[in-house]
CSV table of C-alpha atoms in Angstrom, one decimal:
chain,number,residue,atom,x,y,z
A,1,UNK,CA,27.3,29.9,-2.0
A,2,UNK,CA,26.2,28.5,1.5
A,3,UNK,CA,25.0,31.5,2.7
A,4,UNK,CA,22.6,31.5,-0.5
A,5,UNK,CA,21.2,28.4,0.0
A,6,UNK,CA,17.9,27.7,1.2
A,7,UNK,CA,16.4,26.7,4.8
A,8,UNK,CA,14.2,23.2,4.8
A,9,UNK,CA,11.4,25.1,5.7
A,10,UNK,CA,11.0,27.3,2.9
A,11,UNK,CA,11.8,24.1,1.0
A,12,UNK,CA,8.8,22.6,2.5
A,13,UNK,CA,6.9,25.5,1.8
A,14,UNK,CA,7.6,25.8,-2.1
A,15,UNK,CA,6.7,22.2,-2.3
A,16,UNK,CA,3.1,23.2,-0.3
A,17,UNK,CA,2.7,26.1,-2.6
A,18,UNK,CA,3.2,24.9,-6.4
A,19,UNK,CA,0.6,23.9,-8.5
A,20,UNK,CA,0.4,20.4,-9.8
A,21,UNK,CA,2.7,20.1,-12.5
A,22,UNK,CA,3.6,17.0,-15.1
A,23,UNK,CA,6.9,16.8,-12.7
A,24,UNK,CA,3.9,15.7,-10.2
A,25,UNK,CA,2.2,13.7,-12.7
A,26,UNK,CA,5.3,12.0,-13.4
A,27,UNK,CA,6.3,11.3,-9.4
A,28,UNK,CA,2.4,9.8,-8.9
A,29,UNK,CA,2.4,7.7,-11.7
A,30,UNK,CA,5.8,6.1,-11.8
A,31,UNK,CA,5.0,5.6,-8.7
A,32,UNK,CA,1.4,4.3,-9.2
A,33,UNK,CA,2.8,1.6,-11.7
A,34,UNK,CA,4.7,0.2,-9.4
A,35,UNK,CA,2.0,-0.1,-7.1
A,36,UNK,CA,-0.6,-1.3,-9.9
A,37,UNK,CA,2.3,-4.2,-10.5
A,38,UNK,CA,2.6,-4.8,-6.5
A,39,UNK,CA,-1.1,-5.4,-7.0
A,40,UNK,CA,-1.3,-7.6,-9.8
A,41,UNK,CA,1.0,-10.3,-7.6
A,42,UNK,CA,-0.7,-9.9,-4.2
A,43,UNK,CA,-4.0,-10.8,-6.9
A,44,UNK,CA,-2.6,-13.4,-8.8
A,45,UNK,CA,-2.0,-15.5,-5.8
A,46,UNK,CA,-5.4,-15.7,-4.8
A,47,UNK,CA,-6.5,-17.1,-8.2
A,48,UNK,CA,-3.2,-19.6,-8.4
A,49,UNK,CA,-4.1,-20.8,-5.5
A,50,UNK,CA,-7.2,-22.1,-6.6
A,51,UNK,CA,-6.1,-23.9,-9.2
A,52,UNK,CA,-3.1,-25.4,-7.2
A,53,UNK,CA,-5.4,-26.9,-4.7
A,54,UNK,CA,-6.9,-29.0,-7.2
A,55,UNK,CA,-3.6,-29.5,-9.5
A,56,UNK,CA,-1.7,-30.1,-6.9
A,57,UNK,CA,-4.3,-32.1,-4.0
A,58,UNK,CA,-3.3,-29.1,-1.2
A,59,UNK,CA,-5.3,-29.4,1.9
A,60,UNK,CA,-6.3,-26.0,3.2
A,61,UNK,CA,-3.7,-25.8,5.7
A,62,UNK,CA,-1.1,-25.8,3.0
A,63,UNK,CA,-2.8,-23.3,0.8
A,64,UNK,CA,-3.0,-21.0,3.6
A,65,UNK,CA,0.6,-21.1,3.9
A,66,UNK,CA,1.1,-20.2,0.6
A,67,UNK,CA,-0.9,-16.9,1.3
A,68,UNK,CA,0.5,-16.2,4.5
A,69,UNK,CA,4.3,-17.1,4.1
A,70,UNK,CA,4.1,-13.9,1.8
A,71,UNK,CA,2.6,-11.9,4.3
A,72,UNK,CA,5.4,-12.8,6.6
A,73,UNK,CA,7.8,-11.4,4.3
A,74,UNK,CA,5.9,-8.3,3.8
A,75,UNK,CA,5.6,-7.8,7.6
A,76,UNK,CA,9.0,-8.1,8.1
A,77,UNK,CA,10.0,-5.6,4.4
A,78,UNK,CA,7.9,-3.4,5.8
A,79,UNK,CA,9.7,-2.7,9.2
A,80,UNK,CA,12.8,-2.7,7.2
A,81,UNK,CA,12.1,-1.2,4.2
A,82,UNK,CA,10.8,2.0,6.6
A,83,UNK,CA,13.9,2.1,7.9
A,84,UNK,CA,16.0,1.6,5.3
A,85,UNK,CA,14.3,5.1,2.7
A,86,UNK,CA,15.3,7.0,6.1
A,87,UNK,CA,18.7,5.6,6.0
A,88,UNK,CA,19.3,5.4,2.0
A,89,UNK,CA,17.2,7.5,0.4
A,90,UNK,CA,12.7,6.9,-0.8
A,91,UNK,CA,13.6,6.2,-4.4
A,92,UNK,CA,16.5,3.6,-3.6
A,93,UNK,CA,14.5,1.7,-1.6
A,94,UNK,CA,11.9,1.7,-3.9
A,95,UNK,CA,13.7,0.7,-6.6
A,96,UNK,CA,15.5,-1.8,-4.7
A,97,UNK,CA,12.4,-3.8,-3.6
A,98,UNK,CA,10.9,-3.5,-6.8
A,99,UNK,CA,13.5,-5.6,-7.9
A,100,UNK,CA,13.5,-8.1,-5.1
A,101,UNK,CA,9.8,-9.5,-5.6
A,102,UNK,CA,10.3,-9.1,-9.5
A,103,UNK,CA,12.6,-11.3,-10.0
A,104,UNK,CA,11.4,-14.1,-6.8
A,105,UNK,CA,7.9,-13.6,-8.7
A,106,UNK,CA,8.9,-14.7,-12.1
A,107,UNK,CA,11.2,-17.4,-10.9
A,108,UNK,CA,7.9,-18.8,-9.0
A,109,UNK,CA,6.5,-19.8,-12.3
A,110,UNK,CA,9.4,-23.0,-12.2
A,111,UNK,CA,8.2,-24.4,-9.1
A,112,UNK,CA,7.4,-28.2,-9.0
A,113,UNK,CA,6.2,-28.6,-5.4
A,114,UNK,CA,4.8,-26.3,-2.3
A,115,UNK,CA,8.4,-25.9,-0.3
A,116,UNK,CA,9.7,-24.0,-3.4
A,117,UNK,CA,7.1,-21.8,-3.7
A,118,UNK,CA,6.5,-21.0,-0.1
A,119,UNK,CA,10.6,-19.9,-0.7
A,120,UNK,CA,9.6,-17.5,-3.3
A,121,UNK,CA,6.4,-16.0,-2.0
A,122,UNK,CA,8.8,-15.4,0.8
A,123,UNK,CA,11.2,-13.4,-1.2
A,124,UNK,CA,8.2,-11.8,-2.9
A,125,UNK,CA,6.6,-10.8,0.0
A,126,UNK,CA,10.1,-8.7,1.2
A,127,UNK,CA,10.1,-7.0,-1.6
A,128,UNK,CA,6.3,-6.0,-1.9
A,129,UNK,CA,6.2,-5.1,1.6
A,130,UNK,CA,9.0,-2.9,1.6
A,131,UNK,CA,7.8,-1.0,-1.2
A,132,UNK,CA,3.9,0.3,-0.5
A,133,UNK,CA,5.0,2.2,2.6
A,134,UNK,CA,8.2,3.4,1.0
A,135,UNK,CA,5.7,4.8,-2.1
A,136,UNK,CA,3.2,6.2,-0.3
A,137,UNK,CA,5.7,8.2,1.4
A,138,UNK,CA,7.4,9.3,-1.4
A,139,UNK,CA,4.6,10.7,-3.0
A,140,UNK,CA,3.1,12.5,0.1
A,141,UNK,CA,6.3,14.6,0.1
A,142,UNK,CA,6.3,15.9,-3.2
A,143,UNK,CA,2.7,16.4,-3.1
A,144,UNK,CA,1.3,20.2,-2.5
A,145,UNK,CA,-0.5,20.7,1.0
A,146,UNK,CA,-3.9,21.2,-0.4
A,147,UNK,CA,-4.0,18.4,-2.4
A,148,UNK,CA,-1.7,15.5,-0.6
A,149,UNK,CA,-4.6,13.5,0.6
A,150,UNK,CA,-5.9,13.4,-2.8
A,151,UNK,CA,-3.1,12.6,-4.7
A,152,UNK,CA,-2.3,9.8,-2.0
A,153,UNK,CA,-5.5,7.8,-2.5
A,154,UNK,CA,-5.3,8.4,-6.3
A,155,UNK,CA,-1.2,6.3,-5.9
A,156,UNK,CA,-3.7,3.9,-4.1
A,157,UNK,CA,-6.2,3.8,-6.7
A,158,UNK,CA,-3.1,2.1,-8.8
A,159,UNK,CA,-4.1,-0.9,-6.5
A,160,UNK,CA,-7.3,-1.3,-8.2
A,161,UNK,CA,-5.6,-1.1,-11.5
A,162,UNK,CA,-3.4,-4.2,-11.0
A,163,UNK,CA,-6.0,-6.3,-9.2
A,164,UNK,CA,-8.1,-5.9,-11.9
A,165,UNK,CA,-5.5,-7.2,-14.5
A,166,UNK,CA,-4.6,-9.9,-12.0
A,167,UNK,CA,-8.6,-10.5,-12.2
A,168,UNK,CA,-8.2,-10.6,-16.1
A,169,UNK,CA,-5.1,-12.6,-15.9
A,170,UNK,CA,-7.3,-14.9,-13.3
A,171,UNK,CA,-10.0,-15.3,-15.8
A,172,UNK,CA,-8.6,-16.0,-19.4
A,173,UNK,CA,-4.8,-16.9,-18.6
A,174,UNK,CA,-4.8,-19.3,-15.9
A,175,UNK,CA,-7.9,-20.9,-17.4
A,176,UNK,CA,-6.4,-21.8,-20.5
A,177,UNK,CA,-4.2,-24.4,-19.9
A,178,UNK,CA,-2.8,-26.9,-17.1
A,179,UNK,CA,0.2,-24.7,-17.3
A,180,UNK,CA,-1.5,-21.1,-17.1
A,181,UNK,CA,-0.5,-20.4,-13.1
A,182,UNK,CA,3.1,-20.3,-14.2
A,183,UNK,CA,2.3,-17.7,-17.4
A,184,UNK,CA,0.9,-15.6,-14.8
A,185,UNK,CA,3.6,-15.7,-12.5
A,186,UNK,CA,5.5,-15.2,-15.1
A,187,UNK,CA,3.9,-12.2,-16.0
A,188,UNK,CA,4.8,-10.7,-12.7
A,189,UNK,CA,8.6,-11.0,-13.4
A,190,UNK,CA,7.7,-7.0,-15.0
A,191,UNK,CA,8.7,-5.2,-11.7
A,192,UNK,CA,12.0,-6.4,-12.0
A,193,UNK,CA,12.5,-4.6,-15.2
A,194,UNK,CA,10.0,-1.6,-14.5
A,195,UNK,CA,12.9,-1.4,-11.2
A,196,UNK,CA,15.1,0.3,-13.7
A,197,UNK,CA,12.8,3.2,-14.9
A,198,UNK,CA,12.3,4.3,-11.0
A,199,UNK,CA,15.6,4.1,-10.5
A,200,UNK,CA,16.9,6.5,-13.5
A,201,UNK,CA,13.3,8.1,-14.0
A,202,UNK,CA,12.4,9.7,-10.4
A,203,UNK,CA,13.7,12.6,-8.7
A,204,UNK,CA,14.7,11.6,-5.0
A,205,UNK,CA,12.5,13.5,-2.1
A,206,UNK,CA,13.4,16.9,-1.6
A,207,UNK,CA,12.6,16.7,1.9
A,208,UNK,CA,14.4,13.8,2.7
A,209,UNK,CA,17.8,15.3,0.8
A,210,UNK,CA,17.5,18.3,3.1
A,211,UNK,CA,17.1,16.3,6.3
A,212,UNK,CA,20.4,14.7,5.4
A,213,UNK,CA,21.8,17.8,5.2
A,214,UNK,CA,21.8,18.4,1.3
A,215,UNK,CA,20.5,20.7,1.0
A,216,UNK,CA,21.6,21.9,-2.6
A,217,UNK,CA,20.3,18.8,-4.3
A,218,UNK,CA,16.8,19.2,-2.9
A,219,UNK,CA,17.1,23.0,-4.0
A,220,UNK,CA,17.7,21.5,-7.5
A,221,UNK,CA,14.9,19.2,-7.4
A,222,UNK,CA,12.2,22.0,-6.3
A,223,UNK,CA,13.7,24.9,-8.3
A,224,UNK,CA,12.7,21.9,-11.3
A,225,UNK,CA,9.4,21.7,-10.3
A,226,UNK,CA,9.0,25.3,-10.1
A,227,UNK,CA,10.2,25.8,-13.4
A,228,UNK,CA,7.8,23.4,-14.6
A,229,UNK,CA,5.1,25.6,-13.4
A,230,UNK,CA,6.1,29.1,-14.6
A,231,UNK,CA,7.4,29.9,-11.5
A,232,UNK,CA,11.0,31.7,-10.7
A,233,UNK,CA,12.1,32.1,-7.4
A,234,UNK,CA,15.4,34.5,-6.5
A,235,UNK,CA,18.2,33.5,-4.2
A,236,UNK,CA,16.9,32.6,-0.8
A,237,UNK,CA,18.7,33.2,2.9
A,238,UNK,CA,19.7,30.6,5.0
A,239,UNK,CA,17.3,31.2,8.2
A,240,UNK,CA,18.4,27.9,9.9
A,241,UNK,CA,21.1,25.3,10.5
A,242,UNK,CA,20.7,22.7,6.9
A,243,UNK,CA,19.8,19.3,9.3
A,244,UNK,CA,16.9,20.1,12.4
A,245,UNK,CA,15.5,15.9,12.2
A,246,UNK,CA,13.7,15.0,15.2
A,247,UNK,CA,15.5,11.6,15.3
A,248,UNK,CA,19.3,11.0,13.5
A,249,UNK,CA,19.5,7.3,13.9
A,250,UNK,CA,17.9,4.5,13.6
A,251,UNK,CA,17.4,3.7,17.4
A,252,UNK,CA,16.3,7.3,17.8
A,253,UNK,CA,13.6,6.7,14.6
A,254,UNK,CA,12.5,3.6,16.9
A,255,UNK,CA,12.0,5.1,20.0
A,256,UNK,CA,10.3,8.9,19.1
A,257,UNK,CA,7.6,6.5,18.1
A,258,UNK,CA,6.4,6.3,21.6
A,259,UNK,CA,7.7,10.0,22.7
A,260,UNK,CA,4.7,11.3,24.2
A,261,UNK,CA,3.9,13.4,21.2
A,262,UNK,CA,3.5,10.2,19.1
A,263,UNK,CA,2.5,7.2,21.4
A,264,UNK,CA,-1.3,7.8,20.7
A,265,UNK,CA,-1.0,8.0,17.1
A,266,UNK,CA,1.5,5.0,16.9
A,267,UNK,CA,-1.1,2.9,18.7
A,268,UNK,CA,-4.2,4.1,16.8
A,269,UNK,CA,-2.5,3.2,13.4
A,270,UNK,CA,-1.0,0.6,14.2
A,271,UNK,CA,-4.5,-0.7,15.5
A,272,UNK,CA,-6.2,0.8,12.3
A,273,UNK,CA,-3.5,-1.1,10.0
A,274,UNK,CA,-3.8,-5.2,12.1
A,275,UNK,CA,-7.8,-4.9,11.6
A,276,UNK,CA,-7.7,-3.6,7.7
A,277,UNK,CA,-5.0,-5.9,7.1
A,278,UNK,CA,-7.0,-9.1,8.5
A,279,UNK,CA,-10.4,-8.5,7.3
A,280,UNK,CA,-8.8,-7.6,4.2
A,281,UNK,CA,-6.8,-10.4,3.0
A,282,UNK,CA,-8.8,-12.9,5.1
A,283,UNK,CA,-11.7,-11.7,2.6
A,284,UNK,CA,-10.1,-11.1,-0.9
A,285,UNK,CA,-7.6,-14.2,-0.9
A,286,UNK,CA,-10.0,-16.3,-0.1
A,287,UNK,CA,-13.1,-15.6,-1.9
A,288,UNK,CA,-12.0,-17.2,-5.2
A,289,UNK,CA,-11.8,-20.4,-3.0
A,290,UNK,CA,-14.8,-19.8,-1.2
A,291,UNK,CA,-16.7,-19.1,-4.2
A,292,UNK,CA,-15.3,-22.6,-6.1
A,293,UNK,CA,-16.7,-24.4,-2.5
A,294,UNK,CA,-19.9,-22.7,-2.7
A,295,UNK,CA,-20.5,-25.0,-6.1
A,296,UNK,CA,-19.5,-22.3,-8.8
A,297,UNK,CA,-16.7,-23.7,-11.5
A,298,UNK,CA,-13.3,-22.1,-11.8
A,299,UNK,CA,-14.4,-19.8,-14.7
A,300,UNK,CA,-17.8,-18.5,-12.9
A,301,UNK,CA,-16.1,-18.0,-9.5
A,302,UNK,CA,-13.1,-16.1,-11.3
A,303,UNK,CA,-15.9,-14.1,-13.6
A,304,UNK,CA,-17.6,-13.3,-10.0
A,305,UNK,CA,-14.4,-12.3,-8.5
A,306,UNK,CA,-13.6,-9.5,-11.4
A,307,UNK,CA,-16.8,-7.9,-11.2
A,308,UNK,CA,-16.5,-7.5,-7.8
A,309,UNK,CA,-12.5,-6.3,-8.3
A,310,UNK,CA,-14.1,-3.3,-10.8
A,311,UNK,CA,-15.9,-2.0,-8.0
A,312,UNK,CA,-13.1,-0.8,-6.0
A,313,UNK,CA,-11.9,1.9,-8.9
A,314,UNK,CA,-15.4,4.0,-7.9
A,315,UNK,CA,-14.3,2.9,-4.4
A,316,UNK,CA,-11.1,5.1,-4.5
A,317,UNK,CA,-12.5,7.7,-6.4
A,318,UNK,CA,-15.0,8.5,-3.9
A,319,UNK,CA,-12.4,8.5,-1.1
A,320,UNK,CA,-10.2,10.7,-3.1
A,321,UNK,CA,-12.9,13.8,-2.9
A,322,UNK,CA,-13.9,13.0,0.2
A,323,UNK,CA,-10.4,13.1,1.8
A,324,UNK,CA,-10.4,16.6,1.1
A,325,UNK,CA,-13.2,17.9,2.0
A,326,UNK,CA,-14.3,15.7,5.3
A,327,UNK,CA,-10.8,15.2,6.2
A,328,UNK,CA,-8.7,11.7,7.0
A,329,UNK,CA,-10.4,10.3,9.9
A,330,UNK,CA,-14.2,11.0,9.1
A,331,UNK,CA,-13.0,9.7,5.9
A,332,UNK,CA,-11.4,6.9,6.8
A,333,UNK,CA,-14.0,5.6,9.6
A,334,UNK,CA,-17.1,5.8,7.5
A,335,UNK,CA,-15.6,3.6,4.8
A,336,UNK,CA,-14.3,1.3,7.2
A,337,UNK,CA,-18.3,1.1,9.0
A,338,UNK,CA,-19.4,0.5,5.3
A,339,UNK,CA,-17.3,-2.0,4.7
A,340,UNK,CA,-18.5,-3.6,8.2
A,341,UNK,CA,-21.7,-3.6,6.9
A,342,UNK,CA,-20.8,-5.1,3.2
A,343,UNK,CA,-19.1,-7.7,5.0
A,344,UNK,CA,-22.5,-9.1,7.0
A,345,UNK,CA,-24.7,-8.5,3.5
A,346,UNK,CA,-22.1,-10.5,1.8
A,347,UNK,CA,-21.7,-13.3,4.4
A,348,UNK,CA,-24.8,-13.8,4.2
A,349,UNK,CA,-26.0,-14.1,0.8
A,350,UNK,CA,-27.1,-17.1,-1.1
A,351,UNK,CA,-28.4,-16.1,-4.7
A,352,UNK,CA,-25.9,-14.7,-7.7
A,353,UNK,CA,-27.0,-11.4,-7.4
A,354,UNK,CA,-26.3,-10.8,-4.0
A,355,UNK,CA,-23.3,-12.3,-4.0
A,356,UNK,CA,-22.0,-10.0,-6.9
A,357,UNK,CA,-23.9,-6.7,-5.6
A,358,UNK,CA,-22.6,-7.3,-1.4
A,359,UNK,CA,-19.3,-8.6,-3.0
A,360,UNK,CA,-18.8,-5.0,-4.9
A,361,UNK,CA,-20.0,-3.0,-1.9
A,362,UNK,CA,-17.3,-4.8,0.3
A,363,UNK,CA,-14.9,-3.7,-2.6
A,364,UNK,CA,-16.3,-0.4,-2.8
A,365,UNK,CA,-15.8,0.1,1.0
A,366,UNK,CA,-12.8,-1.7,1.7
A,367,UNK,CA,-10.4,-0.5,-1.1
A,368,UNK,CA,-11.8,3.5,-0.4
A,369,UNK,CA,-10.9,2.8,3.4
A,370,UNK,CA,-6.9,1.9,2.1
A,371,UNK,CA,-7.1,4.8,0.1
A,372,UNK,CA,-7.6,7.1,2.8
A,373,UNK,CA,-5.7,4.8,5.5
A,374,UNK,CA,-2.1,5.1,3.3
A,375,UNK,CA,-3.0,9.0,2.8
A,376,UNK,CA,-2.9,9.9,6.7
A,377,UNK,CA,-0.6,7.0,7.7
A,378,UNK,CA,2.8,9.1,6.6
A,379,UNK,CA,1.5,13.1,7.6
A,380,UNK,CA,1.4,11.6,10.9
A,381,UNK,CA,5.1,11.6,11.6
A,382,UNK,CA,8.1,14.3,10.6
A,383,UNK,CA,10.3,13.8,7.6
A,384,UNK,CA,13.1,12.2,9.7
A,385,UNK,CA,10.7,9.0,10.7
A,386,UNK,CA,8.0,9.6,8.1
A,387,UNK,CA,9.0,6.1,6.3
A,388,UNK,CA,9.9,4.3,9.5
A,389,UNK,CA,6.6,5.1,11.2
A,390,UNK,CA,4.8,4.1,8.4
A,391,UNK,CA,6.7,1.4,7.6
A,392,UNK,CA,6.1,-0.3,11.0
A,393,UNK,CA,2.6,0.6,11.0
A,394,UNK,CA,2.4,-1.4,7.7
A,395,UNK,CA,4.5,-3.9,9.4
A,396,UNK,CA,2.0,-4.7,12.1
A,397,UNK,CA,-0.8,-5.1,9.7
A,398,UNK,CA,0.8,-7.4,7.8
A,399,UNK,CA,0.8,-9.9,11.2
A,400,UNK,CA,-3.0,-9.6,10.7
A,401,UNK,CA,-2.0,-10.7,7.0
A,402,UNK,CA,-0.3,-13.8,8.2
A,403,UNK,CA,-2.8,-14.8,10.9
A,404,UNK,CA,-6.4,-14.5,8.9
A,405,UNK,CA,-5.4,-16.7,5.8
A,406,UNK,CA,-4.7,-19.2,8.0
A,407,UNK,CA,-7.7,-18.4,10.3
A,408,UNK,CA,-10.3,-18.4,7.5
A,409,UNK,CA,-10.4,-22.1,7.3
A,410,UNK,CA,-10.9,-22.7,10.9
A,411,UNK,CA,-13.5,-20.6,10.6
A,412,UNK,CA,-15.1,-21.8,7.9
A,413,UNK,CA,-15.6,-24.8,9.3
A,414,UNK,CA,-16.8,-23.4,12.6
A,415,UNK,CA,-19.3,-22.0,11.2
A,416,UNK,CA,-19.5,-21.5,7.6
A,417,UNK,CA,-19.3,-17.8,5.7
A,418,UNK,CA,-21.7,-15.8,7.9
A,419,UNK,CA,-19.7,-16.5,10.6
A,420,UNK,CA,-16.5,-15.5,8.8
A,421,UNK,CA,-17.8,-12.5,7.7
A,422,UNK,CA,-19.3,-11.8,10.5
A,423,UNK,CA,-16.0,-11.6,12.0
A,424,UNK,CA,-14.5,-9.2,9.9
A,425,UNK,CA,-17.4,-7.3,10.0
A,426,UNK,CA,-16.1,-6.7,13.8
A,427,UNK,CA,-12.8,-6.1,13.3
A,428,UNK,CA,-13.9,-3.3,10.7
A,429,UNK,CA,-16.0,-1.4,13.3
A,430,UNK,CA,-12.6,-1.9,15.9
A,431,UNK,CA,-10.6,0.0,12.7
A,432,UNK,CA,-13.9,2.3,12.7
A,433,UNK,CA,-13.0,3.6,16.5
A,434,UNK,CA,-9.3,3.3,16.3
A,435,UNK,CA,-9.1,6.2,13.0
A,436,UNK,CA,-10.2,8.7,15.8
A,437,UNK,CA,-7.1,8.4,17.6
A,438,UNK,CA,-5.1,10.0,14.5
A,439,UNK,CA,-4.2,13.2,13.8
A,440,UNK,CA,-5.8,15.0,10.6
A,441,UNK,CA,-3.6,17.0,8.4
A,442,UNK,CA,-6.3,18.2,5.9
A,443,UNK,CA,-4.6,21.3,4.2
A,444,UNK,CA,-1.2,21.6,6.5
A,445,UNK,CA,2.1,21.4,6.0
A,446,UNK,CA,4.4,18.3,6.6
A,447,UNK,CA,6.2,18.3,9.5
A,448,UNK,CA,9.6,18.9,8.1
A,449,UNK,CA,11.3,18.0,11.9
């Protein structure tokens, strides 16, 4: 039978080849509903915390903990989390920190005081952290060649999907009553359960099964798909050893990071996710808060927020054709100088309208430029470290996560919104330069090393 079995690179290559199938569909949206759920928390706390700082008398230091101690945990689920699906397995992992911020989101909703719920965001955070990276890799090895950007910014696109019920959530839940922040966190609890479906419901990665040596198990999965498209394949030779990975351990995964080969592209993404990171959560966290300082009520600020939240759907759907036809880093960059220039407009504007129209152009922008950033973020690396470079990049972009939710208030008494903005507008155009550092995929094969 060993001599029978197939090589990982014709593995790789049936994966490239097959049509989308519903064994893809099924891979991109049980995966996208976890990501749509991961969403709908990262959201909710951006409207809960606007109603805790007047429930609860929080200065702005202490509601900018409650926003960042999450981010701590994702920075540090991240590293580990990449790590761990090249260790264990993508769909364990997944599973596993599905799970985690499931159940620390659900128990938030019994909090009396701010030290139990900086606990829990904590614990939430680990688990949302560890699982985007973990996804997006998943997917992006399943995914045929011709279409893997595509299908990577549609997975993001699930993003939109949960911010905008967070955004409904935000605006006829929490509203309701004195006790509607703990329905909604309440409401979050569904990962833990959804946990189980990924578990039982998701093929593991071919790719990763064969880099582990296993090579019949990921013959299995693909002959599945094939199957699923009308195609049969006959016996296939061996032509090389079951296991080539670049890097076997851990400390290896670590360290081919910087291997000449990489170092570049470690450093540009890892640049590209700290600046997306910042301006992004600085901005969307806060702009509930900002709004309700500006003089608009809770319902009117929340109202604001959503419409600018629908925006980011067309955002993704733009970046998703793009992808493929100007490639990852053109892609990526000009979304990222739009959203520079969203940023200034919407710093800067005074009336209703403005707010709302620069408010959905930042949306528009910023969400399209995630989109594309999680499509080229795992193609950069081989199978071996695909989850642990990404991981790590995700990692370091949650530090700017940490930092700008507790920047924004210092700057918004420096000098206001423009001068937020203003700043984030910057650190958008830094992204801008950083994308051309990476390399672009468009079309090719995975490296299967």
């Amino acid at each position: 039978m060993a001599d029978t079995l197939p090589s990982r690179a014709s593995l790789g290559g049936r994966l490239d080849d097959l049509p989308f199938t519903r064994r893809h569909l099924k891979v991109l949206t049980g995966s996208g509903v976890g990501w749509a759920l991961d969403a709908m928390d990262v959201g909710l706390i951006s409207f809960i915390i606007a109603v805790l700082a007047q429930q609860w008398d929080l200065t702005k230091t202490e509601t900018g903990w409650i926003a960042s101690v999450g981010f701590i945990g994702m920075a540090i689920g991240a590293s580990l989390g990449g790590l761990l699906a090249d260790r264990l397995g993508r769909r364990q992992v997944f599973a596993l920190t599905l799970l985690i911020y499931g159940i620390a989101t659900g128990a938030s909703a019994l909090v009396g005081g701010v030290a139990a719920l900086l606990v829990l965001r904590f614990f939430v955070g680990l688990g949302l952290g560890a699982e985007l990276p973990v996804a997006s890799t998943y997917v992006s090895e399943f995914a045929p060649s011709r279409i893997r950007g595509r299908l990577i910014v549609i997975l993001e696109a699930f993003w939109a999907v949960g911010w905008t019920a967070a955004a409904l959530i935000g605006y006829f839940v929490i509203p309701a009553s004195e006790d509607g922040w703990r329905w909604a966190f309440a409401l979050g609890a569904i990962p833990a359960v959804y946990a189980l479906v990924v578990r039982w419901g998701l093929p593991e990665s071919p790719r990763w099964l064969a880099g582990r040596g296993r090579i019949a198990e990921a013959e299995r999965i693909v002959t599945a798909f094939e199957t699923d498209a009308g195609i049969i394949t006959g016996p296939a030779i061996r032509k090389e050893p079951p296991s080539r990975a670049l890097a076997a351990t851990t400390r290896a995964r670590l360290s081919t990071l910087w291997h000449a080969e990489f170092r570049v592209r470690t450093i540009c993404i890892w640049l590209v996710w700290f600046c997306v990171n910042f301006s992004y959560y600085g901005a969307f966290i806060w702009i509930p808060s900002i709004l309700v300082d500006a003089g608009y009520d809770l319902v009117r600020s929340f109202g604001f927020t959503l419409l600018i939240t629908l925006a980011q759907l067309p955002g993704y759907a733009v970046a998703a054709w793009l992808i493929e036809v100007w490639g990852r880093r053109l892609t990526l960059s000009i979304f990222l100088v739009g959203s520079a220039v969203s940023a200034v407009l919407f710093g800067t504007a005074t009336g209703e309208t403005s707010i709302i129209a620069s408010g959905m152009a930042l949306s528009f922008f910023n969400l399209g430029a995630w989109g594309a950033l999680y499509a080229v973020t795992p193609e950069i690396y081989p199978t071996s470290l695909r989850a642990t470079g990404a991981g790590w990049a995700a990692g370091v972009g949650r530090i700017a996560s940490i930092i700008a939710p507790l920047l924004v208030p210092v700057l918004l008494v420096a000098g206001g919104a423009p001068l937020l903005f203003v700043v984030f507008a910057a650190v958008f155009v830094v992204a801008a330069v950083a994308a051309w550092g990476l390399v672009d995929r468009r079309g090719k094969a995975l490296d299967d090393r």
